[in-house]
Coordinates of C-alpha atoms in Angstrom, one line a residue:
M1 CA 102.3 119.2 63.8
P2 CA 99.2 117.1 62.8
Q3 CA 96.7 116.5 65.5
P4 CA 95.5 112.8 66.0
S5 CA 92.4 112.0 64.1
K6 CA 89.5 111.0 66.4
S7 CA 88.8 108.2 63.9
T8 CA 92.3 106.7 64.3
V9 CA 91.9 103.2 65.6
L10 CA 95.0 101.6 67.1
D11 CA 95.1 97.8 67.2
T12 CA 97.5 95.6 69.2
F13 CA 100.1 95.7 66.5
D14 CA 100.1 99.5 66.3
R15 CA 100.4 99.7 70.1
K16 CA 103.4 97.3 70.1
I17 CA 105.1 99.3 67.4
L18 CA 104.5 102.5 69.3
D19 CA 106.0 101.0 72.4
I20 CA 109.2 100.0 70.6
L21 CA 109.4 103.4 68.8
Q22 CA 109.1 105.3 72.1
R23 CA 112.1 103.4 73.5
D24 CA 114.2 103.9 70.3
N25 CA 112.8 105.4 67.2
T26 CA 115.9 104.3 65.2
T27 CA 114.9 100.6 65.6
P28 CA 115.0 99.1 62.1
Q29 CA 111.5 98.2 60.8
R30 CA 112.7 94.7 60.2
T31 CA 113.6 94.3 63.9
I32 CA 110.2 95.8 64.9
G33 CA 108.5 93.4 62.5
E34 CA 110.2 90.4 64.1
A35 CA 109.2 91.7 67.6
V36 CA 105.5 92.1 66.7
N37 CA 105.2 89.3 64.1
L38 CA 104.6 91.5 61.0
S39 CA 106.7 92.0 57.8
A40 CA 108.9 95.1 57.6
P41 CA 106.6 96.6 54.8
A42 CA 103.6 96.1 57.0
V43 CA 105.4 97.9 59.9
Q44 CA 106.4 100.7 57.4
R45 CA 102.8 101.1 56.3
R46 CA 101.5 101.3 59.9
I47 CA 104.2 103.8 60.9
K48 CA 103.4 106.0 57.9
R49 CA 99.6 105.8 58.6
M50 CA 100.2 106.7 62.3
T51 CA 102.4 109.6 61.3
T52 CA 100.0 110.9 58.7
D53 CA 97.1 110.6 61.2
G54 CA 99.1 112.5 63.8
V55 CA 99.5 109.7 66.3
I56 CA 103.2 109.9 65.8
Q57 CA 103.9 113.6 66.1
A58 CA 107.7 113.8 65.9
N59 CA 110.9 111.8 65.7
V60 CA 113.4 113.6 67.9
A61 CA 116.6 113.0 69.9
V62 CA 116.4 113.5 73.6
I63 CA 119.4 115.6 74.7
D64 CA 120.8 116.1 78.2
P65 CA 120.3 119.8 78.9
D66 CA 123.5 119.8 81.0
A67 CA 125.5 118.8 77.9
L68 CA 124.5 122.1 76.3
G69 CA 124.9 124.2 79.3
Q70 CA 121.2 124.4 80.0
A71 CA 121.6 123.3 83.6
I72 CA 118.5 124.8 85.3
T73 CA 115.0 123.5 84.9
I74 CA 112.2 125.8 86.1
F75 CA 108.5 125.2 86.5
V76 CA 106.4 128.3 86.3
E77 CA 102.7 128.8 87.2
V78 CA 101.3 131.7 85.2
E79 CA 98.0 133.5 86.0
V80 CA 96.6 135.8 83.4
I81 CA 94.3 138.8 83.9
S82 CA 91.8 138.1 81.1
E83 CA 90.8 134.7 80.0
T84 CA 89.0 135.5 76.7
A85 CA 89.4 132.9 74.1
A86 CA 91.5 135.3 72.0
Q87 CA 93.8 136.2 74.8
I88 CA 94.3 132.6 75.9
E89 CA 95.2 131.7 72.3
Q90 CA 97.6 134.7 72.2
A91 CA 99.3 133.5 75.4
K92 CA 99.6 129.9 73.9
R93 CA 101.3 131.3 70.8
E94 CA 103.6 133.6 72.8
F95 CA 104.7 130.8 75.2
S96 CA 105.1 128.3 72.4
A97 CA 107.4 130.6 70.4
V98 CA 110.0 130.9 73.2
P99 CA 112.8 128.3 72.8
E100 CA 113.5 128.1 76.5
V101 CA 109.9 127.0 77.1
Q102 CA 110.1 123.2 76.7
Q103 CA 106.5 122.5 77.6
C104 CA 103.4 124.6 78.0
Y105 CA 100.1 123.4 79.5
Y106 CA 96.9 125.4 79.7
V107 CA 95.5 124.1 83.0
T108 CA 92.6 124.3 85.5
G109 CA 92.9 125.6 89.0
A110 CA 94.6 128.8 90.4
A111 CA 97.1 129.0 87.6
D112 CA 96.1 129.3 83.9
F113 CA 99.4 127.9 82.5
I114 CA 102.2 125.7 83.7
L115 CA 105.5 126.2 81.8
I116 CA 108.6 124.0 82.0
I117 CA 111.6 126.1 81.1
V118 CA 115.3 125.3 80.7
V119 CA 118.0 128.0 81.0
P120 CA 121.7 128.1 81.6
S121 CA 121.6 130.4 84.6
M122 CA 119.3 132.3 86.9
A123 CA 120.4 135.5 85.2
D124 CA 119.1 134.1 81.9
Y125 CA 115.8 133.2 83.7
E126 CA 115.5 136.7 85.1
A127 CA 116.0 138.2 81.6
L128 CA 113.3 135.7 80.3
T129 CA 110.9 136.8 83.0
R130 CA 111.3 140.4 81.9
R131 CA 110.4 139.5 78.3
L132 CA 107.8 136.9 78.9
F133 CA 106.0 137.9 82.0
F134 CA 106.8 141.5 83.1
G135 CA 106.5 142.7 79.5
N136 CA 103.1 141.0 79.0
N137 CA 100.1 143.1 79.9
N138 CA 97.9 140.0 80.4
V139 CA 100.1 138.3 82.9
K140 CA 98.7 138.9 86.4
R141 CA 101.3 136.9 88.3
F142 CA 103.7 134.0 88.0
R143 CA 105.3 131.7 90.5
T144 CA 108.6 129.9 90.0
F145 CA 109.8 126.5 91.2
V146 CA 113.4 125.6 90.5
A147 CA 114.1 121.9 90.1
M148 CA 116.8 120.6 92.4
D149 CA 117.2 117.2 90.6
R150 CA 115.9 115.6 87.5
V151 CA 114.4 112.4 88.9
K152 CA 112.4 111.3 85.9
V153 CA 112.0 113.0 82.5
G154 CA 110.1 111.5 79.6
L155 CA 107.3 111.8 77.1
S156 CA 106.5 108.1 76.7
V157 CA 102.8 107.4 76.7
P158 CA 101.6 104.0 78.0
T159 CA 100.5 102.0 75.1
S160 CA 98.5 99.2 76.8
T161 CA 94.7 99.5 77.1
A162 CA 94.6 97.5 80.4

C-alpha cells in the first residue's frame, strides 16, 4: 500500500471528492463531478492522482462481522520485552500478517501495541493467543478487552481543514 507523499497538496475539490468517496466509493464520477462542480474526467484525474500518491489507500467493502460468524471483537494491549527497532518491526510484521487482527497500532504509554481482533468465538481467541502471544518470546504481557456492543465503527477521516 503506497504511503501518502508529504508533497501531496489537497485542495477543496480533492477534499470534497474524498468526502463523497468515504461515504460510498461506488459513486459514479459523473455524480461526484456534479456535486463538486468538476467534469467527470477532472474527477477521474484527481482520484487517479490521489491513489497514485497514496492518499487513497484502498477501495474496500465494509462487511458486518456477524454476517460471517465473526461475532466477537477484542481489543488487546500488548507489551513487549525488548523495544529495539528490529524487534518492533518484527512485531509489526507478525501482527499485520494475522487475518484476525483487523487493526494494529504501535502506541505510547504502558502498552507497546493496541490490536483490534475479530474472532468467531472465545475458543478461537484462546487459540490465537497461544500462537500470537504465548508463542512469541518478545511478548511480555497482554491485556484483553472484549467489546460488548459495536457503538461506532468506521475509518472515515474528516476532510475539512476547519
